[in-house]
mmCIF file of N, CA, C and O in Angstrom:
data_model
loop_
_atom_site.group_PDB
_atom_site.id
_atom_site.type_symbol
_atom_site.label_atom_id
_atom_site.label_comp_id
_atom_site.label_asym_id
_atom_site.label_seq_id
_atom_site.Cartn_x
_atom_site.Cartn_y
_atom_site.Cartn_z
ATOM 1 N N ASP P 1 11.340 11.484 0.024
ATOM 2 C CA ASP P 1 11.488 10.821 1.272
ATOM 3 C C ASP P 1 10.151 10.698 2.003
ATOM 4 O O ASP P 1 9.408 11.592 2.073
ATOM 5 N N ALA P 2 9.952 9.517 2.578
ATOM 6 C CA ALA P 2 8.784 9.279 3.297
ATOM 7 C C ALA P 2 9.109 8.406 4.606
ATOM 8 O O ALA P 2 10.029 7.630 4.521
ATOM 9 N N TYR P 3 8.346 8.684 5.587
ATOM 10 C CA TYR P 3 8.561 7.945 6.878
ATOM 11 C C TYR P 3 7.184 7.443 7.349
ATOM 12 O O TYR P 3 6.205 8.142 7.282
ATOM 13 N N ILE P 4 7.145 6.214 7.872
ATOM 14 C CA ILE P 4 5.987 5.658 8.491
ATOM 15 C C ILE P 4 6.353 5.193 9.868
ATOM 16 O O ILE P 4 7.372 4.549 10.110
ATOM 17 N N TYR P 5 5.473 5.604 10.873
ATOM 18 C CA TYR P 5 5.715 5.157 12.225
ATOM 19 C C TYR P 5 4.361 5.057 12.941
ATOM 20 O O TYR P 5 3.401 5.565 12.484
ATOM 21 N N TYR P 6 4.445 4.406 14.081
ATOM 22 C CA TYR P 6 3.142 4.245 14.880
ATOM 23 C C TYR P 6 3.282 5.186 16.091
ATOM 24 O O TYR P 6 4.261 5.122 16.871
ATOM 25 N N ASP P 7 2.310 6.047 16.257
ATOM 26 C CA ASP P 7 2.287 6.984 17.349
ATOM 27 C C ASP P 7 1.511 6.272 18.491
ATOM 28 O O ASP P 7 0.288 6.065 18.474
ATOM 29 N N GLU P 8 2.297 5.913 19.539
ATOM 30 C CA GLU P 8 1.718 5.179 20.650
ATOM 31 C C GLU P 8 0.616 6.049 21.362
ATOM 32 O O GLU P 8 -0.348 5.480 21.833
ATOM 33 N N ASP P 9 0.843 7.338 21.496
ATOM 34 C CA ASP P 9 -0.115 8.208 22.235
ATOM 35 C C ASP P 9 -1.447 8.340 21.446
ATOM 36 O O ASP P 9 -2.501 8.209 22.023
ATOM 37 N N ALA P 10 -1.356 8.569 20.199
ATOM 38 C CA ALA P 10 -2.541 8.715 19.334
ATOM 39 C C ALA P 10 -3.153 7.404 18.886
ATOM 40 O O ALA P 10 -4.289 7.342 18.486
ATOM 41 N N GLU P 11 -2.333 6.292 19.051
ATOM 42 C CA GLU P 11 -2.705 4.951 18.611
ATOM 43 C C GLU P 11 -3.067 4.964 17.121
ATOM 44 O O GLU P 11 -4.072 4.437 16.749
ATOM 45 N N LYS P 12 -2.235 5.659 16.316
ATOM 46 C CA LYS P 12 -2.430 5.722 14.858
ATOM 47 C C LYS P 12 -1.153 5.523 14.191
ATOM 48 O O LYS P 12 -0.075 5.906 14.729
ATOM 49 N N THR P 13 -1.193 5.108 12.917
ATOM 50 C CA THR P 13 -0.026 5.067 12.033
ATOM 51 C C THR P 13 0.078 6.422 11.395
ATOM 52 O O THR P 13 -0.827 6.943 10.894
ATOM 53 N N VAL P 14 1.294 6.915 11.377
ATOM 54 C CA VAL P 14 1.571 8.243 10.832
ATOM 55 C C VAL P 14 2.467 8.139 9.618
ATOM 56 O O VAL P 14 3.422 7.386 9.685
ATOM 57 N N ILE P 15 2.062 8.860 8.550
ATOM 58 C CA ILE P 15 2.857 8.820 7.343
ATOM 59 C C ILE P 15 3.347 10.273 7.174
ATOM 60 O O ILE P 15 2.486 11.186 7.075
ATOM 61 N N LEU P 16 4.654 10.505 7.099
ATOM 62 C CA LEU P 16 5.163 11.783 6.764
ATOM 63 C C LEU P 16 5.829 11.751 5.417
ATOM 64 O O LEU P 16 6.705 10.920 5.143
ATOM 65 N N GLU P 17 5.300 12.553 4.492
ATOM 66 C CA GLU P 17 5.794 12.545 3.141
ATOM 67 C C GLU P 17 5.688 13.891 2.519
ATOM 68 O O GLU P 17 4.623 14.500 2.505
ATOM 69 N N ASN P 18 6.755 14.416 2.019
ATOM 70 C CA ASN P 18 6.758 15.779 1.355
ATOM 71 C C ASN P 18 6.077 16.820 2.214
ATOM 72 O O ASN P 18 5.214 17.560 1.808
ATOM 73 N N ASP P 19 6.492 16.850 3.472
ATOM 74 C CA ASP P 19 5.953 17.829 4.427
ATOM 75 C C ASP P 19 4.428 17.629 4.731
ATOM 76 O O ASP P 19 3.836 18.579 5.238
ATOM 77 N N LYS P 20 3.825 16.555 4.383
ATOM 78 C CA LYS P 20 2.476 16.225 4.651
ATOM 79 C C LYS P 20 2.430 15.224 5.719
ATOM 80 O O LYS P 20 3.177 14.263 5.713
ATOM 81 N N LYS P 21 1.553 15.400 6.676
ATOM 82 C CA LYS P 21 1.297 14.427 7.743
ATOM 83 C C LYS P 21 -0.070 13.852 7.650
ATOM 84 O O LYS P 21 -1.032 14.585 7.588
ATOM 85 N N ARG P 22 -0.099 12.494 7.560
ATOM 86 C CA ARG P 22 -1.428 11.804 7.501
ATOM 87 C C ARG P 22 -1.521 10.766 8.559
ATOM 88 O O ARG P 22 -0.463 10.084 8.888
ATOM 89 N N GLU P 23 -2.649 10.552 9.121
ATOM 90 C CA GLU P 23 -2.807 9.555 10.182
ATOM 91 C C GLU P 23 -3.894 8.527 9.702
ATOM 92 O O GLU P 23 -4.880 8.907 9.153
ATOM 93 N N LEU P 24 -3.564 7.231 9.980
ATOM 94 C CA LEU P 24 -4.488 6.188 9.637
ATOM 95 C C LEU P 24 -4.690 5.251 10.816
ATOM 96 O O LEU P 24 -3.731 5.068 11.649
ATOM 97 N N ASP P 25 -5.808 4.727 10.956
ATOM 98 C CA ASP P 25 -6.130 3.703 12.010
ATOM 99 C C ASP P 25 -5.684 2.333 11.506
ATOM 100 O O ASP P 25 -6.523 1.487 11.083
ATOM 101 N N ILE P 26 -4.365 2.076 11.564
ATOM 102 C CA ILE P 26 -3.801 0.838 11.209
ATOM 103 C C ILE P 26 -3.023 0.256 12.447
ATOM 104 O O ILE P 26 -2.242 0.969 13.087
ATOM 105 N N ASP P 27 -3.334 -0.989 12.734
ATOM 106 C CA ASP P 27 -2.685 -1.590 13.901
ATOM 107 C C ASP P 27 -1.163 -1.641 13.774
ATOM 108 O O ASP P 27 -0.611 -1.807 12.638
ATOM 109 N N LYS P 28 -0.480 -1.365 14.880
ATOM 110 C CA LYS P 28 0.877 -1.203 14.839
ATOM 111 C C LYS P 28 1.625 -2.549 14.500
ATOM 112 O O LYS P 28 2.815 -2.581 14.122
ATOM 113 N N SER P 29 0.978 -3.663 14.585
ATOM 114 C CA SER P 29 1.654 -4.904 14.296
ATOM 115 C C SER P 29 1.623 -5.234 12.835
ATOM 116 O O SER P 29 2.247 -6.185 12.383
ATOM 117 N N ILE P 30 0.939 -4.438 12.009
ATOM 118 C CA ILE P 30 0.856 -4.678 10.603
ATOM 119 C C ILE P 30 2.080 -4.093 9.888
ATOM 120 O O ILE P 30 2.416 -2.862 10.150
ATOM 121 N N SER P 31 2.626 -4.834 8.978
ATOM 122 C CA SER P 31 3.761 -4.248 8.146
ATOM 123 C C SER P 31 3.122 -3.377 7.046
ATOM 124 O O SER P 31 2.077 -3.741 6.539
ATOM 125 N N ALA P 32 3.827 -2.266 6.805
ATOM 126 C CA ALA P 32 3.306 -1.401 5.738
ATOM 127 C C ALA P 32 4.495 -0.874 4.912
ATOM 128 O O ALA P 32 5.537 -0.546 5.422
ATOM 129 N N LEU P 33 4.233 -0.733 3.648
ATOM 130 C CA LEU P 33 5.211 -0.197 2.717
ATOM 131 C C LEU P 33 4.608 0.886 1.868
ATOM 132 O O LEU P 33 3.395 0.783 1.535
ATOM 133 N N LEU P 34 5.341 1.986 1.482
ATOM 134 C CA LEU P 34 4.820 3.086 0.781
ATOM 135 C C LEU P 34 5.408 3.067 -0.599
ATOM 136 O O LEU P 34 6.704 3.156 -0.716
ATOM 137 N N TYR P 35 4.601 3.000 -1.692
ATOM 138 C CA TYR P 35 5.116 3.146 -3.061
ATOM 139 C C TYR P 35 4.073 3.992 -3.804
ATOM 140 O O TYR P 35 2.846 3.777 -3.764
ATOM 141 N N ASN P 36 4.578 4.944 -4.505
ATOM 142 C CA ASN P 36 3.756 5.763 -5.444
ATOM 143 C C ASN P 36 2.611 6.367 -4.711
ATOM 144 O O ASN P 36 1.454 6.284 -5.307
ATOM 145 N N ASN P 37 2.750 6.858 -3.522
ATOM 146 C CA ASN P 37 1.753 7.510 -2.696
ATOM 147 C C ASN P 37 0.522 6.552 -2.329
ATOM 148 O O ASN P 37 -0.508 6.912 -2.174
ATOM 149 N N LYS P 38 0.970 5.257 -2.221
ATOM 150 C CA LYS P 38 -0.014 4.240 -1.757
ATOM 151 C C LYS P 38 0.664 3.480 -0.688
ATOM 152 O O LYS P 38 1.798 3.031 -0.719
ATOM 153 N N LEU P 39 -0.058 3.275 0.440
ATOM 154 C CA LEU P 39 0.439 2.543 1.595
ATOM 155 C C LEU P 39 -0.143 1.136 1.551
ATOM 156 O O LEU P 39 -1.370 0.950 1.620
ATOM 157 N N PHE P 40 0.752 0.161 1.325
ATOM 158 C CA PHE P 40 0.325 -1.276 1.247
ATOM 159 C C PHE P 40 0.510 -1.960 2.574
ATOM 160 O O PHE P 40 1.518 -1.900 3.230
ATOM 161 N N CYS P 41 -0.527 -2.562 3.002
ATOM 162 C CA CYS P 41 -0.537 -3.359 4.239
ATOM 163 C C CYS P 41 -0.809 -4.805 3.965
ATOM 164 O O CYS P 41 -0.857 -5.166 2.800
ATOM 165 N N ASP P 42 -1.020 -5.654 4.972
ATOM 166 C CA ASP P 42 -1.216 -7.036 4.696
ATOM 167 C C ASP P 42 -2.218 -7.411 3.687
ATOM 168 O O ASP P 42 -1.907 -8.099 2.706
ATOM 169 N N ASP P 43 -3.460 -7.018 3.794
ATOM 170 C CA ASP P 43 -4.484 -7.412 2.883
ATOM 171 C C ASP P 43 -5.267 -6.257 2.301
ATOM 172 O O ASP P 43 -6.283 -6.493 1.690
ATOM 173 N N GLU P 44 -4.716 -5.089 2.424
ATOM 174 C CA GLU P 44 -5.399 -3.919 1.915
ATOM 175 C C GLU P 44 -4.342 -2.785 1.644
ATOM 176 O O GLU P 44 -3.195 -2.928 2.057
ATOM 177 N N TRP P 45 -4.759 -1.806 0.889
ATOM 178 C CA TRP P 45 -3.900 -0.719 0.688
ATOM 179 C C TRP P 45 -4.712 0.598 0.689
ATOM 180 O O TRP P 45 -5.880 0.632 0.520
ATOM 181 N N TYR P 46 -3.989 1.709 0.980
ATOM 182 C CA TYR P 46 -4.583 2.994 1.127
ATOM 183 C C TYR P 46 -4.006 3.937 0.024
ATOM 184 O O TYR P 46 -2.786 4.050 -0.148
ATOM 185 N N ASP P 47 -4.903 4.565 -0.765
ATOM 186 C CA ASP P 47 -4.408 5.579 -1.628
ATOM 187 C C ASP P 47 -4.368 6.891 -0.911
ATOM 188 O O ASP P 47 -5.386 7.426 -0.450
ATOM 189 N N LEU P 48 -3.161 7.359 -0.681
ATOM 190 C CA LEU P 48 -2.937 8.543 0.138
ATOM 191 C C LEU P 48 -3.419 9.858 -0.597
ATOM 192 O O LEU P 48 -3.457 10.873 0.038
ATOM 193 N N ASN P 49 -3.737 9.744 -1.863
ATOM 194 C CA ASN P 49 -4.204 10.930 -2.622
ATOM 195 C C ASN P 49 -5.582 11.296 -2.145
ATOM 196 O O ASN P 49 -5.905 12.474 -1.925
ATOM 197 N N ASP P 50 -6.397 10.301 -1.892
ATOM 198 C CA ASP P 50 -7.808 10.605 -1.461
ATOM 199 C C ASP P 50 -8.119 9.805 -0.153
ATOM 200 O O ASP P 50 -9.303 9.884 0.241
ATOM 201 N N MET P 51 -7.179 9.203 0.397
ATOM 202 C CA MET P 51 -7.361 8.347 1.672
ATOM 203 C C MET P 51 -8.363 7.299 1.512
ATOM 204 O O MET P 51 -8.903 6.807 2.559
ATOM 205 N N SER P 52 -8.559 6.741 0.331
ATOM 206 C CA SER P 52 -9.499 5.633 0.126
ATOM 207 C C SER P 52 -8.745 4.327 0.490
ATOM 208 O O SER P 52 -7.560 4.194 0.368
ATOM 209 N N VAL P 53 -9.644 3.351 0.909
ATOM 210 C CA VAL P 53 -9.090 1.956 1.251
ATOM 211 C C VAL P 53 -9.539 1.046 0.254
ATOM 212 O O VAL P 53 -10.627 1.024 -0.232
ATOM 213 N N HIS P 54 -8.579 0.180 -0.110
ATOM 214 C CA HIS P 54 -8.806 -0.878 -1.189
ATOM 215 C C HIS P 54 -8.311 -2.185 -0.622
ATOM 216 O O HIS P 54 -7.388 -2.248 0.154
ATOM 217 N N SER P 55 -8.938 -3.259 -1.131
ATOM 218 C CA SER P 55 -8.460 -4.600 -0.650
ATOM 219 C C SER P 55 -7.972 -5.379 -1.842
ATOM 220 O O SER P 55 -8.194 -5.063 -3.001
ATOM 221 N N PHE P 56 -7.169 -6.413 -1.482
ATOM 222 C CA PHE P 56 -6.687 -7.348 -2.469
ATOM 223 C C PHE P 56 -7.654 -8.469 -2.561
ATOM 224 O O PHE P 56 -8.108 -8.921 -1.575
ATOM 225 N N SER P 57 -7.897 -8.955 -3.725
ATOM 226 C CA SER P 57 -8.768 -10.134 -3.883
ATOM 227 C C SER P 57 -8.412 -10.867 -5.163
ATOM 228 O O SER P 57 -7.548 -10.443 -5.901
ATOM 229 N N GLY P 58 -9.054 -11.971 -5.329
ATOM 230 C CA GLY P 58 -8.834 -12.712 -6.603
ATOM 231 C C GLY P 58 -7.468 -13.503 -6.520
ATOM 232 O O GLY P 58 -6.990 -13.743 -5.456
ATOM 233 N N LYS P 59 -6.933 -13.754 -7.668
ATOM 234 C CA LYS P 59 -5.773 -14.619 -7.720
ATOM 235 C C LYS P 59 -4.496 -14.020 -7.165
ATOM 236 O O LYS P 59 -3.532 -14.706 -6.947
ATOM 237 N N TYR P 60 -4.441 -12.629 -6.903
ATOM 238 C CA TYR P 60 -3.282 -12.084 -6.348
ATOM 239 C C TYR P 60 -3.347 -11.682 -4.870
ATOM 240 O O TYR P 60 -2.521 -10.966 -4.429
ATOM 241 N N GLU P 61 -4.382 -12.136 -4.197
ATOM 242 C CA GLU P 61 -4.621 -11.630 -2.829
ATOM 243 C C GLU P 61 -3.506 -12.048 -1.872
ATOM 244 O O GLU P 61 -3.353 -11.363 -0.871
ATOM 245 N N SER P 62 -2.751 -13.027 -2.131
ATOM 246 C CA SER P 62 -1.665 -13.468 -1.193
ATOM 247 C C SER P 62 -0.378 -12.830 -1.588
ATOM 248 O O SER P 62 0.677 -13.030 -0.861
ATOM 249 N N TYR P 63 -0.223 -12.105 -2.674
ATOM 250 C CA TYR P 63 1.035 -11.505 -3.097
ATOM 251 C C TYR P 63 1.382 -10.307 -2.239
ATOM 252 O O TYR P 63 0.456 -9.678 -1.642
ATOM 253 N N TRP P 64 2.606 -9.965 -2.199
ATOM 254 C CA TRP P 64 3.083 -8.852 -1.380
ATOM 255 C C TRP P 64 3.887 -7.865 -2.285
ATOM 256 O O TRP P 64 4.734 -8.237 -3.114
ATOM 257 N N VAL P 65 3.566 -6.555 -2.195
ATOM 258 C CA VAL P 65 4.187 -5.549 -3.027
ATOM 259 C C VAL P 65 5.692 -5.420 -2.591
ATOM 260 O O VAL P 65 5.984 -5.414 -1.429
ATOM 261 N N MET P 66 6.528 -5.292 -3.587
ATOM 262 C CA MET P 66 7.976 -5.167 -3.348
ATOM 263 C C MET P 66 8.576 -3.886 -3.908
ATOM 264 O O MET P 66 9.613 -3.462 -3.469
ATOM 265 N N ASP P 67 7.884 -3.300 -4.863
ATOM 266 C CA ASP P 67 8.527 -2.139 -5.473
ATOM 267 C C ASP P 67 7.537 -1.488 -6.431
ATOM 268 O O ASP P 67 6.503 -2.045 -6.774
ATOM 269 N N TYR P 68 7.831 -0.221 -6.819
ATOM 270 C CA TYR P 68 7.116 0.460 -7.926
ATOM 271 C C TYR P 68 8.183 0.955 -8.853
ATOM 272 O O TYR P 68 9.123 1.632 -8.512
ATOM 273 N N TYR P 69 8.087 0.487 -10.109
ATOM 274 C CA TYR P 69 9.082 0.791 -11.088
ATOM 275 C C TYR P 69 8.581 0.968 -12.489
ATOM 276 O O TYR P 69 7.768 0.127 -12.932
ATOM 277 N N ASP P 70 8.899 2.075 -13.136
ATOM 278 C CA ASP P 70 8.477 2.296 -14.524
ATOM 279 C C ASP P 70 6.982 2.118 -14.801
ATOM 280 O O ASP P 70 6.585 1.504 -15.742
ATOM 281 N N GLY P 71 6.147 2.634 -13.836
ATOM 282 C CA GLY P 71 4.738 2.544 -13.979
ATOM 283 C C GLY P 71 4.057 1.236 -13.514
ATOM 284 O O GLY P 71 2.888 1.099 -13.743
ATOM 285 N N TYR P 72 4.809 0.373 -12.939
ATOM 286 C CA TYR P 72 4.297 -0.926 -12.507
ATOM 287 C C TYR P 72 4.585 -1.163 -11.034
ATOM 288 O O TYR P 72 5.658 -0.854 -10.463
ATOM 289 N N TYR P 73 3.557 -1.770 -10.335
ATOM 290 C CA TYR P 73 3.763 -2.260 -8.980
ATOM 291 C C TYR P 73 4.242 -3.673 -9.118
ATOM 292 O O TYR P 73 3.686 -4.504 -9.874
ATOM 293 N N ILE P 74 5.333 -3.990 -8.458
ATOM 294 C CA ILE P 74 5.970 -5.324 -8.488
ATOM 295 C C ILE P 74 5.587 -6.064 -7.222
ATOM 296 O O ILE P 74 5.728 -5.675 -6.127
ATOM 297 N N PHE P 75 4.905 -7.296 -7.470
ATOM 298 C CA PHE P 75 4.446 -8.117 -6.379
ATOM 299 C C PHE P 75 5.098 -9.456 -6.433
ATOM 300 O O PHE P 75 5.431 -9.941 -7.561
ATOM 301 N N VAL P 76 5.282 -10.093 -5.280
ATOM 302 C CA VAL P 76 5.869 -11.413 -5.255
ATOM 303 C C VAL P 76 5.062 -12.309 -4.298
ATOM 304 O O VAL P 76 4.339 -11.858 -3.420
ATOM 305 N N LEU P 77 5.196 -13.646 -4.682
ATOM 306 C CA LEU P 77 4.713 -14.692 -3.784
ATOM 307 C C LEU P 77 5.586 -15.874 -4.004
ATOM 308 O O LEU P 77 5.631 -16.458 -5.048
ATOM 309 N N GLY P 78 6.379 -16.202 -2.960
ATOM 310 C CA GLY P 78 7.374 -17.233 -3.102
ATOM 311 C C GLY P 78 8.356 -16.901 -4.282
ATOM 312 O O GLY P 78 8.986 -15.824 -4.218
ATOM 313 N N ASN P 79 8.405 -17.798 -5.297
ATOM 314 C CA ASN P 79 9.302 -17.475 -6.429
ATOM 315 C C ASN P 79 8.547 -16.912 -7.608
ATOM 316 O O ASN P 79 9.110 -16.782 -8.673
ATOM 317 N N GLN P 80 7.304 -16.523 -7.444
ATOM 318 C CA GLN P 80 6.532 -15.935 -8.497
ATOM 319 C C GLN P 80 6.495 -14.374 -8.382
ATOM 320 O O GLN P 80 6.304 -13.836 -7.309
ATOM 321 N N THR P 81 6.699 -13.676 -9.517
ATOM 322 C CA THR P 81 6.690 -12.278 -9.521
ATOM 323 C C THR P 81 5.686 -11.815 -10.556
ATOM 324 O O THR P 81 5.651 -12.392 -11.715
ATOM 325 N N ILE P 82 4.956 -10.763 -10.263
ATOM 326 C CA ILE P 82 4.092 -10.219 -11.301
ATOM 327 C C ILE P 82 4.226 -8.668 -11.213
ATOM 328 O O ILE P 82 4.761 -8.125 -10.185
ATOM 329 N N LYS P 83 3.812 -8.024 -12.245
ATOM 330 C CA LYS P 83 3.801 -6.542 -12.305
ATOM 331 C C LYS P 83 2.426 -6.125 -12.705
ATOM 332 O O LYS P 83 1.765 -6.689 -13.620
ATOM 333 N N LEU P 84 1.867 -5.091 -12.024
ATOM 334 C CA LEU P 84 0.566 -4.583 -12.238
ATOM 335 C C LEU P 84 0.573 -3.113 -12.467
ATOM 336 O O LEU P 84 1.316 -2.420 -11.795
ATOM 337 N N THR P 85 -0.209 -2.668 -13.429
ATOM 338 C CA THR P 85 -0.385 -1.231 -13.680
ATOM 339 C C THR P 85 -1.310 -0.722 -12.610
ATOM 340 O O THR P 85 -1.939 -1.440 -11.870
ATOM 341 N N GLU P 86 -1.479 0.612 -12.619
ATOM 342 C CA GLU P 86 -2.361 1.275 -11.725
ATOM 343 C C GLU P 86 -3.823 0.682 -11.926
ATOM 344 O O GLU P 86 -4.537 0.426 -10.993
ATOM 345 N N GLU P 87 -4.195 0.625 -13.200
ATOM 346 C CA GLU P 87 -5.551 0.069 -13.530
ATOM 347 C C GLU P 87 -5.735 -1.325 -13.041
ATOM 348 O O GLU P 87 -6.826 -1.633 -12.537
ATOM 349 N N GLU P 88 -4.760 -2.160 -13.238
ATOM 350 C CA GLU P 88 -4.916 -3.526 -12.808
ATOM 351 C C GLU P 88 -4.917 -3.629 -11.253
ATOM 352 O O GLU P 88 -5.714 -4.441 -10.727
ATOM 353 N N LEU P 89 -4.218 -2.763 -10.616
ATOM 354 C CA LEU P 89 -4.194 -2.768 -9.131
ATOM 355 C C LEU P 89 -5.633 -2.353 -8.705
ATOM 356 O O LEU P 89 -6.174 -2.990 -7.738
ATOM 357 N N LEU P 90 -6.162 -1.327 -9.236
ATOM 358 C CA LEU P 90 -7.509 -0.913 -8.924
ATOM 359 C C LEU P 90 -8.579 -1.973 -9.125
ATOM 360 O O LEU P 90 -9.584 -2.147 -8.475
ATOM 361 N N ALA P 91 -8.395 -2.704 -10.210
ATOM 362 C CA ALA P 91 -9.338 -3.815 -10.641
ATOM 363 C C ALA P 91 -9.403 -4.908 -9.623
ATOM 364 O O ALA P 91 -10.402 -5.543 -9.458
ATOM 365 N N LEU P 92 -8.270 -5.150 -8.900
ATOM 366 C CA LEU P 92 -8.230 -6.185 -7.893
ATOM 367 C C LEU P 92 -9.279 -5.880 -6.814
ATOM 368 O O LEU P 92 -9.921 -6.776 -6.211
ATOM 369 N N ASP P 93 -9.421 -4.615 -6.500
ATOM 370 C CA ASP P 93 -10.316 -4.170 -5.399
ATOM 371 C C ASP P 93 -11.793 -4.490 -5.938
ATOM 372 O O ASP P 93 -12.721 -4.739 -5.083
ATOM 373 N N LYS P 94 -12.062 -4.356 -7.167
ATOM 374 C CA LYS P 94 -13.367 -4.526 -7.719
ATOM 375 C C LYS P 94 -13.863 -5.996 -7.818
ATOM 376 O O LYS P 94 -14.995 -6.319 -8.039
ATOM 377 N N GLU P 95 -12.850 -6.969 -7.549
ATOM 378 C CA GLU P 95 -13.185 -8.334 -7.728
ATOM 379 C C GLU P 95 -13.930 -8.903 -6.451
ATOM 380 O O GLU P 95 -14.395 -9.930 -6.438
ATOM 381 N N ASN P 96 -13.984 -8.057 -5.439
ATOM 382 C CA ASN P 96 -14.702 -8.473 -4.222
ATOM 383 C C ASN P 96 -16.196 -8.542 -4.422
ATOM 384 O O ASN P 96 -16.871 -7.952 -5.041
#
């Protein structure tokens, strides 16, 4: 179980997962989803294992993450669906 909320007093996004509390400077108006210990936002994602920030670029930069299943991140854009492995996801960040 994981919960994501915006703390108005601290002005930070808070992630509660497995009794761990993490805070990130993410605008409250940004939508965020958590899959496989990664927080996906509009045009970037955070690896909560090491708190690193990564961006989307290249041909998949407009896609939105929808799920994590069987070792793949599932992304959609309109009626197009792709699945990316962890390595392919990390490679998107290197295309910048």
